[in-house]
CSV table of C-alpha atoms in Angstrom, one decimal:
chain,number,residue,atom,x,y,z
A,1,UNK,CA,133.3,92.2,113.5
A,2,UNK,CA,130.6,89.6,112.9
A,3,UNK,CA,127.8,92.2,113.7
A,4,UNK,CA,129.3,94.6,111.1
A,5,UNK,CA,129.4,91.9,108.5
A,6,UNK,CA,125.7,91.0,109.2
A,7,UNK,CA,124.8,94.7,109.0
A,8,UNK,CA,126.5,95.0,105.6
A,9,UNK,CA,124.7,91.9,104.4
A,10,UNK,CA,121.3,93.3,105.4
A,11,UNK,CA,122.1,96.6,103.7
A,12,UNK,CA,123.1,94.9,100.5
A,13,UNK,CA,119.9,92.7,100.6
A,14,UNK,CA,117.8,95.8,101.0
A,15,UNK,CA,119.5,97.4,98.0
A,16,UNK,CA,119.0,94.2,95.9
A,17,UNK,CA,115.3,94.1,96.8
A,18,UNK,CA,115.0,97.8,95.9
A,19,UNK,CA,116.8,97.2,92.6
A,20,UNK,CA,114.5,94.2,91.7
A,21,UNK,CA,111.4,96.2,92.4
A,22,UNK,CA,112.6,99.2,90.3
A,23,UNK,CA,113.3,96.8,87.4
A,24,UNK,CA,109.8,95.4,87.8
A,25,UNK,CA,108.2,98.8,87.8
A,26,UNK,CA,110.1,100.0,84.8
A,27,UNK,CA,109.3,96.8,82.9
A,28,UNK,CA,105.6,97.2,83.5
A,29,UNK,CA,105.8,100.9,82.4
A,30,UNK,CA,107.3,99.8,79.1
A,31,UNK,CA,104.5,97.5,78.1
A,32,UNK,CA,100.7,98.2,78.0
A,33,UNK,CA,100.2,94.4,78.1
A,34,UNK,CA,102.2,94.2,81.3
A,35,UNK,CA,100.3,97.2,82.6
A,36,UNK,CA,97.0,95.5,82.0
A,37,UNK,CA,98.3,92.3,83.6
A,38,UNK,CA,99.3,94.4,86.7
A,39,UNK,CA,95.9,96.2,86.8
A,40,UNK,CA,93.9,92.9,86.7
A,41,UNK,CA,96.1,90.5,88.6
A,42,UNK,CA,98.6,92.3,90.8
A,43,UNK,CA,96.9,95.6,91.7
A,44,UNK,CA,93.7,94.0,93.3
A,45,UNK,CA,96.0,92.5,96.0
A,46,UNK,CA,97.0,95.9,97.3
A,47,UNK,CA,93.5,97.4,98.1
A,48,UNK,CA,92.6,94.0,99.6
A,49,UNK,CA,95.3,94.6,102.2
A,50,UNK,CA,96.0,98.3,102.3
A,51,UNK,CA,92.4,99.6,101.9
A,52,UNK,CA,91.3,97.1,104.6
A,53,UNK,CA,93.9,98.4,107.0
A,54,UNK,CA,93.5,102.1,106.2
A,55,UNK,CA,89.7,101.7,106.5
A,56,UNK,CA,90.1,101.1,110.2
A,57,UNK,CA,91.1,104.8,110.7
A,58,UNK,CA,88.7,107.7,110.2
A,59,UNK,CA,91.5,110.0,108.9
A,60,UNK,CA,93.6,109.8,105.7
A,61,UNK,CA,96.6,107.5,106.5
A,62,UNK,CA,98.1,108.4,103.2
A,63,UNK,CA,98.0,112.1,103.9
A,64,UNK,CA,99.7,111.5,107.2
A,65,UNK,CA,102.4,109.5,105.4
A,66,UNK,CA,103.0,112.2,102.8
A,67,UNK,CA,103.1,115.2,105.1
A,68,UNK,CA,105.1,113.1,107.7
A,69,UNK,CA,107.6,112.2,105.0
A,70,UNK,CA,108.1,115.8,104.0
A,71,UNK,CA,108.6,116.9,107.6
A,72,UNK,CA,110.8,113.9,108.4
A,73,UNK,CA,113.1,114.6,105.5
A,74,UNK,CA,113.5,118.2,106.4
A,75,UNK,CA,114.1,117.4,110.1
A,76,UNK,CA,116.7,114.8,109.1
A,77,UNK,CA,118.5,117.2,106.8
A,78,UNK,CA,118.6,119.9,109.4
A,79,UNK,CA,119.8,117.5,112.0
A,80,UNK,CA,122.5,116.1,109.7
A,81,UNK,CA,123.8,119.5,108.9
A,82,UNK,CA,123.9,120.5,112.5
A,83,UNK,CA,125.9,117.4,113.2
A,84,UNK,CA,128.2,118.0,110.2
A,85,UNK,CA,127.6,114.6,108.8
A,86,UNK,CA,129.0,113.6,105.4
A,87,UNK,CA,126.8,115.1,102.7
A,88,UNK,CA,127.3,111.9,100.6
A,89,UNK,CA,125.8,109.7,103.4
A,90,UNK,CA,123.0,112.1,104.0
A,91,UNK,CA,122.2,112.5,100.3
A,92,UNK,CA,122.4,108.7,99.8
A,93,UNK,CA,120.0,107.9,102.6
A,94,UNK,CA,117.5,110.5,101.5
A,95,UNK,CA,117.7,109.3,97.9
A,96,UNK,CA,117.2,105.7,99.0
A,97,UNK,CA,114.1,106.7,101.0
A,98,UNK,CA,112.7,108.5,98.0
A,99,UNK,CA,113.3,105.5,95.8
A,100,UNK,CA,111.4,103.3,98.2
A,101,UNK,CA,108.5,105.8,98.2
A,102,UNK,CA,108.7,105.8,94.4
A,103,UNK,CA,108.5,102.0,94.3
A,104,UNK,CA,105.6,102.0,96.8
A,105,UNK,CA,103.7,104.6,94.8
A,106,UNK,CA,103.9,102.6,91.6
A,107,UNK,CA,103.5,99.1,93.1
A,108,UNK,CA,100.5,100.0,95.2
A,109,UNK,CA,98.6,101.9,92.5
A,110,UNK,CA,100.6,104.1,90.1
A,111,UNK,CA,101.2,101.4,87.5
A,112,UNK,CA,97.6,101.7,86.6
A,113,UNK,CA,98.7,104.7,84.5
A,114,UNK,CA,100.4,102.2,82.1
A,115,UNK,CA,97.5,99.8,81.4
A,116,UNK,CA,95.9,99.4,78.0
A,117,UNK,CA,93.8,102.4,76.9
A,118,UNK,CA,90.1,102.5,77.2
A,119,UNK,CA,89.3,101.6,73.6
A,120,UNK,CA,91.7,98.6,73.6
A,121,UNK,CA,90.5,97.3,76.9
A,122,UNK,CA,86.8,97.6,76.3
A,123,UNK,CA,86.9,96.9,72.5
A,124,UNK,CA,84.6,99.9,72.0
A,125,UNK,CA,85.5,101.4,68.5
A,126,UNK,CA,87.0,104.9,68.6
A,127,UNK,CA,84.7,107.5,67.1
A,128,UNK,CA,86.3,110.2,65.0
A,129,UNK,CA,84.9,113.7,65.6
A,130,UNK,CA,81.7,114.4,63.7
A,131,UNK,CA,80.1,117.8,64.1
A,132,UNK,CA,76.6,116.3,63.6
A,133,UNK,CA,77.3,113.6,66.2
A,134,UNK,CA,78.5,116.2,68.7
A,135,UNK,CA,75.5,118.4,68.2
A,136,UNK,CA,73.2,115.4,68.6
A,137,UNK,CA,75.0,114.4,71.8
A,138,UNK,CA,74.9,117.9,73.1
A,139,UNK,CA,71.2,118.3,72.6
A,140,UNK,CA,70.4,114.9,74.2
A,141,UNK,CA,72.6,115.8,77.2
A,142,UNK,CA,71.0,119.2,77.7
A,143,UNK,CA,67.5,117.7,77.7
A,144,UNK,CA,68.6,115.2,80.3
A,145,UNK,CA,70.4,117.9,82.3
A,146,UNK,CA,67.3,120.1,82.5
A,147,UNK,CA,65.0,117.2,83.2
A,148,UNK,CA,67.1,115.9,86.0
A,149,UNK,CA,67.3,119.1,87.9
A,150,UNK,CA,66.4,119.0,91.6
A,151,UNK,CA,67.3,121.7,94.2
A,152,UNK,CA,69.9,119.7,96.2
A,153,UNK,CA,70.2,121.2,99.7
A,154,UNK,CA,71.7,118.1,101.4
A,155,UNK,CA,72.9,114.7,100.5
A,156,UNK,CA,72.6,111.5,102.5
A,157,UNK,CA,76.2,110.1,102.3
A,158,UNK,CA,75.1,106.6,103.3
A,159,UNK,CA,72.7,106.5,100.4
A,160,UNK,CA,75.5,107.7,98.0
A,161,UNK,CA,77.8,105.0,99.3
A,162,UNK,CA,75.2,102.3,98.7
A,163,UNK,CA,74.2,103.6,95.3
A,164,UNK,CA,77.7,104.1,94.0
A,165,UNK,CA,78.9,100.7,95.3
A,166,UNK,CA,76.0,98.9,93.7
A,167,UNK,CA,76.6,100.8,90.4
A,168,UNK,CA,80.2,99.8,90.3
A,169,UNK,CA,79.3,96.2,91.0
A,170,UNK,CA,77.3,96.2,87.8
A,171,UNK,CA,79.9,97.7,85.5
A,172,UNK,CA,83.2,96.6,87.0
A,173,UNK,CA,83.6,93.5,84.9
A,174,UNK,CA,82.7,95.2,81.6
A,175,UNK,CA,85.3,97.9,82.0
A,176,UNK,CA,88.1,95.9,83.7
A,177,UNK,CA,87.7,97.4,87.1
A,178,UNK,CA,88.3,96.0,90.6
A,179,UNK,CA,84.9,95.2,92.2
A,180,UNK,CA,84.4,97.5,95.2
A,181,UNK,CA,84.6,96.0,98.6
A,182,UNK,CA,82.1,96.7,101.3
A,183,UNK,CA,84.7,98.2,103.7
A,184,UNK,CA,85.7,101.0,101.3
A,185,UNK,CA,85.0,104.4,102.8
A,186,UNK,CA,86.0,107.9,101.6
A,187,UNK,CA,88.4,109.8,103.9
A,188,UNK,CA,88.3,113.6,104.6
A,189,UNK,CA,91.4,115.4,103.4
A,190,UNK,CA,93.9,116.2,106.1
A,191,UNK,CA,94.2,119.9,105.1
A,192,UNK,CA,91.0,120.7,103.3
A,193,UNK,CA,91.6,124.5,103.3
A,194,UNK,CA,94.8,124.0,101.3
A,195,UNK,CA,93.0,121.7,98.8
A,196,UNK,CA,90.1,124.1,98.4
A,197,UNK,CA,92.6,126.9,97.8
A,198,UNK,CA,93.8,125.0,94.7
A,199,UNK,CA,90.4,123.8,93.6
A,200,UNK,CA,90.9,120.1,94.4
A,201,UNK,CA,87.6,118.3,95.1
A,202,UNK,CA,89.1,114.9,95.8
A,203,UNK,CA,92.0,112.7,95.1
A,204,UNK,CA,93.2,109.1,95.2
A,205,UNK,CA,95.6,108.2,98.0
A,206,UNK,CA,97.9,105.7,96.4
A,207,UNK,CA,100.1,104.7,99.3
A,208,UNK,CA,97.3,103.2,101.3
A,209,UNK,CA,94.7,102.9,98.4
A,210,UNK,CA,92.3,105.4,99.9
A,211,UNK,CA,90.1,107.9,98.2
A,212,UNK,CA,89.9,111.3,99.8
A,213,UNK,CA,87.1,113.9,99.5
A,214,UNK,CA,87.1,117.6,100.2
A,215,UNK,CA,84.8,118.4,103.2
A,216,UNK,CA,84.0,121.6,101.5
A,217,UNK,CA,82.2,119.8,98.6
A,218,UNK,CA,78.7,121.2,97.9
A,219,UNK,CA,76.0,118.6,98.3
A,220,UNK,CA,75.3,118.5,94.6
A,221,UNK,CA,78.9,117.7,93.9
A,222,UNK,CA,79.3,114.9,96.5
A,223,UNK,CA,77.9,111.9,94.6
A,224,UNK,CA,79.8,112.4,91.4
A,225,UNK,CA,83.1,113.3,93.1
A,226,UNK,CA,82.6,110.2,95.3
A,227,UNK,CA,82.1,108.0,92.3
A,228,UNK,CA,85.0,109.6,90.4
A,229,UNK,CA,87.5,109.0,93.2
A,230,UNK,CA,86.2,105.5,93.7
A,231,UNK,CA,86.9,104.8,90.1
A,232,UNK,CA,90.6,105.6,90.7
A,233,UNK,CA,90.7,103.2,93.6
A,234,UNK,CA,89.2,100.5,91.4
A,235,UNK,CA,92.1,100.7,89.0
A,236,UNK,CA,91.5,103.7,86.8
A,237,UNK,CA,94.2,106.3,86.3
A,238,UNK,CA,92.7,108.3,83.4
A,239,UNK,CA,90.7,111.3,84.6
A,240,UNK,CA,88.5,111.1,81.6
A,241,UNK,CA,87.6,107.4,82.4
A,242,UNK,CA,87.0,108.3,86.1
A,243,UNK,CA,84.6,111.0,84.9
A,244,UNK,CA,83.0,108.5,82.6
A,245,UNK,CA,82.4,105.8,85.2
A,246,UNK,CA,81.3,108.5,87.8
A,247,UNK,CA,78.7,109.7,85.3
A,248,UNK,CA,77.5,106.2,84.3
A,249,UNK,CA,77.1,105.1,87.9
A,250,UNK,CA,75.4,108.3,89.2
A,251,UNK,CA,73.2,108.9,86.1
A,252,UNK,CA,71.7,105.4,86.4
A,253,UNK,CA,70.9,105.8,90.1
A,254,UNK,CA,67.2,105.8,91.2
A,255,UNK,CA,67.9,108.7,93.6
A,256,UNK,CA,67.1,112.0,91.8
A,257,UNK,CA,69.8,114.0,93.6
A,258,UNK,CA,72.4,111.6,92.6
A,259,UNK,CA,71.3,111.6,89.0
A,260,UNK,CA,71.3,115.4,88.8
A,261,UNK,CA,74.9,115.3,90.3
A,262,UNK,CA,76.0,113.3,87.3
A,263,UNK,CA,74.6,115.6,84.7
A,264,UNK,CA,75.5,118.8,86.6
A,265,UNK,CA,79.1,117.7,87.2
A,266,UNK,CA,79.5,117.0,83.5
A,267,UNK,CA,78.5,120.5,82.5
A,268,UNK,CA,81.9,122.2,82.8
A,269,UNK,CA,83.4,119.7,80.3
A,270,UNK,CA,80.5,120.2,77.9
A,271,UNK,CA,80.9,123.9,78.1
A,272,UNK,CA,84.6,123.6,77.3
A,273,UNK,CA,84.1,121.3,74.4
A,274,UNK,CA,81.2,123.3,73.0
A,275,UNK,CA,83.1,126.6,73.3
A,276,UNK,CA,86.0,125.1,71.2
A,277,UNK,CA,83.9,123.2,68.6
A,278,UNK,CA,80.9,125.4,67.9
A,279,UNK,CA,80.7,128.8,66.2
A,280,UNK,CA,80.2,131.6,68.7
A,281,UNK,CA,76.6,132.3,67.8
A,282,UNK,CA,75.7,128.6,68.0
A,283,UNK,CA,77.5,128.2,71.3
A,284,UNK,CA,75.6,131.1,72.8
A,285,UNK,CA,72.3,129.7,71.4
A,286,UNK,CA,73.1,126.4,73.0
A,287,UNK,CA,73.7,128.0,76.4
A,288,UNK,CA,70.3,129.6,76.2
A,289,UNK,CA,68.8,126.1,76.1
A,290,UNK,CA,70.1,125.3,79.6
A,291,UNK,CA,67.3,125.9,82.1
A,292,UNK,CA,67.5,129.0,84.5
A,293,UNK,CA,67.5,126.7,87.5
A,294,UNK,CA,70.6,124.8,86.3
A,295,UNK,CA,72.3,128.1,85.3
A,296,UNK,CA,71.8,129.5,88.8
A,297,UNK,CA,73.1,126.3,90.4
A,298,UNK,CA,76.1,126.4,88.2
A,299,UNK,CA,76.9,130.1,88.8
A,300,UNK,CA,76.4,129.6,92.6
A,301,UNK,CA,78.9,126.7,92.5
A,302,UNK,CA,81.5,128.8,90.6
A,303,UNK,CA,81.1,131.7,93.0
A,304,UNK,CA,81.4,129.4,96.0
A,305,UNK,CA,84.7,127.9,94.8
A,306,UNK,CA,86.1,131.1,93.6
A,307,UNK,CA,85.8,132.5,97.1
A,308,UNK,CA,88.0,129.7,98.4
A,309,UNK,CA,90.5,129.7,95.5
A,310,UNK,CA,94.0,131.0,95.8
A,311,UNK,CA,95.2,131.9,92.2
A,312,UNK,CA,98.9,131.8,93.0
A,313,UNK,CA,98.9,128.5,94.7
A,314,UNK,CA,96.3,127.1,92.3
A,315,UNK,CA,98.4,128.0,89.3
A,316,UNK,CA,101.4,126.2,90.8
A,317,UNK,CA,99.3,123.1,91.6
A,318,UNK,CA,97.8,123.1,88.1
A,319,UNK,CA,101.3,123.3,86.5
A,320,UNK,CA,102.8,120.5,88.7
A,321,UNK,CA,99.8,118.2,88.2
A,322,UNK,CA,99.9,118.8,84.5
A,323,UNK,CA,103.6,117.7,84.4
A,324,UNK,CA,102.8,114.8,86.6
A,325,UNK,CA,100.0,113.5,84.3
A,326,UNK,CA,102.1,114.0,81.2
A,327,UNK,CA,104.9,112.1,82.8
A,328,UNK,CA,102.6,109.2,83.6
A,329,UNK,CA,101.2,108.2,80.3
A,330,UNK,CA,98.5,110.9,80.1
A,331,UNK,CA,99.9,113.0,77.2
A,332,UNK,CA,97.1,115.6,77.3
A,333,UNK,CA,97.7,116.4,81.0
A,334,UNK,CA,94.9,118.2,82.7
A,335,UNK,CA,92.9,118.4,79.5
A,336,UNK,CA,92.3,114.7,80.0
A,337,UNK,CA,89.4,115.5,82.3
A,338,UNK,CA,87.4,117.0,79.4
A,339,UNK,CA,88.0,114.0,77.2
A,340,UNK,CA,85.2,112.3,79.0
A,341,UNK,CA,82.9,113.7,76.3
A,342,UNK,CA,84.7,111.7,73.6
A,343,UNK,CA,84.4,108.6,75.7
A,344,UNK,CA,80.7,109.1,76.3
A,345,UNK,CA,80.1,109.7,72.6
A,346,UNK,CA,82.0,106.5,71.6
A,347,UNK,CA,80.1,104.5,74.2
A,348,UNK,CA,76.8,105.9,73.0
A,349,UNK,CA,77.7,105.1,69.4
A,350,UNK,CA,78.7,101.6,70.3
A,351,UNK,CA,75.5,100.9,72.3
A,352,UNK,CA,73.4,102.1,69.3
A,353,UNK,CA,75.3,99.9,66.9
A,354,UNK,CA,74.7,96.9,69.2
A,355,UNK,CA,71.0,97.6,69.3
A,356,UNK,CA,70.7,97.4,65.5
């Protein structure tokens, strides 16, 4: 009887802890000020522990947890049905487990979605769209893209790690990022063929604060993708911001291959923006200013990933991820990636104003 009472007390304590954590998560979600406090004060504690532990393993611990949880829940459900257990008990236990996963996700990283927006945090003035400013930016970008071209056949990953780490050390304080620790290492995805089939180049592993890269990455894509995913680990949830910091870090590198990776990886977003904002004839004229070497590299990249892509699975992944982003304080969903152009233009305008 005493053992039963102690067991009930432990169960109730667990529920109380879960309830308190849920209230904390929802409170932070409701306030950008709280979200920024979490990102700057609470969040750095998690990579200091989880990233250090997960860095001891050469594989993605977070992927193992995710796939293991899916398999475990299915096995538990099938076992419970075969044993004819009460559906209320089974449902309750599965729900409780999912709630703990929910809390873990947001406590360990996900609350970064609810921090202050880029312009509030950096005090960089928002720049309203100007056709002249966009054309000026597009021209300057294209000149830099063409000038940075190198034929990238291989990439020294150790050099990328050093260059990107040093780059983030320089800008972390200015943009409210966690300073990168020396033990941070990218992890290969657990099932890269599946990720290549849906066009995923990399992703942040929130449960053990890891960043995962697709082993199928082309050498020219590796530095920018590395820097983009590291930005997420350093406390950035916005895809546009991760693109911004990835570009800033790589474009300022002294290594030509890394610099070209920055400009080359930004090209799809400039193509999308220019297609929407410029008249058709002007858009075509602009494309003709891109060098033949860059065009060939871009077309080769597109063909490479199209050969790996599965349209059916890819469409499902795009839809689900779009819903996920919109449900986590990214109202534009997947379009957020291309908003890096607006951030770069605002940053450029701010830097010019400060030089006056």
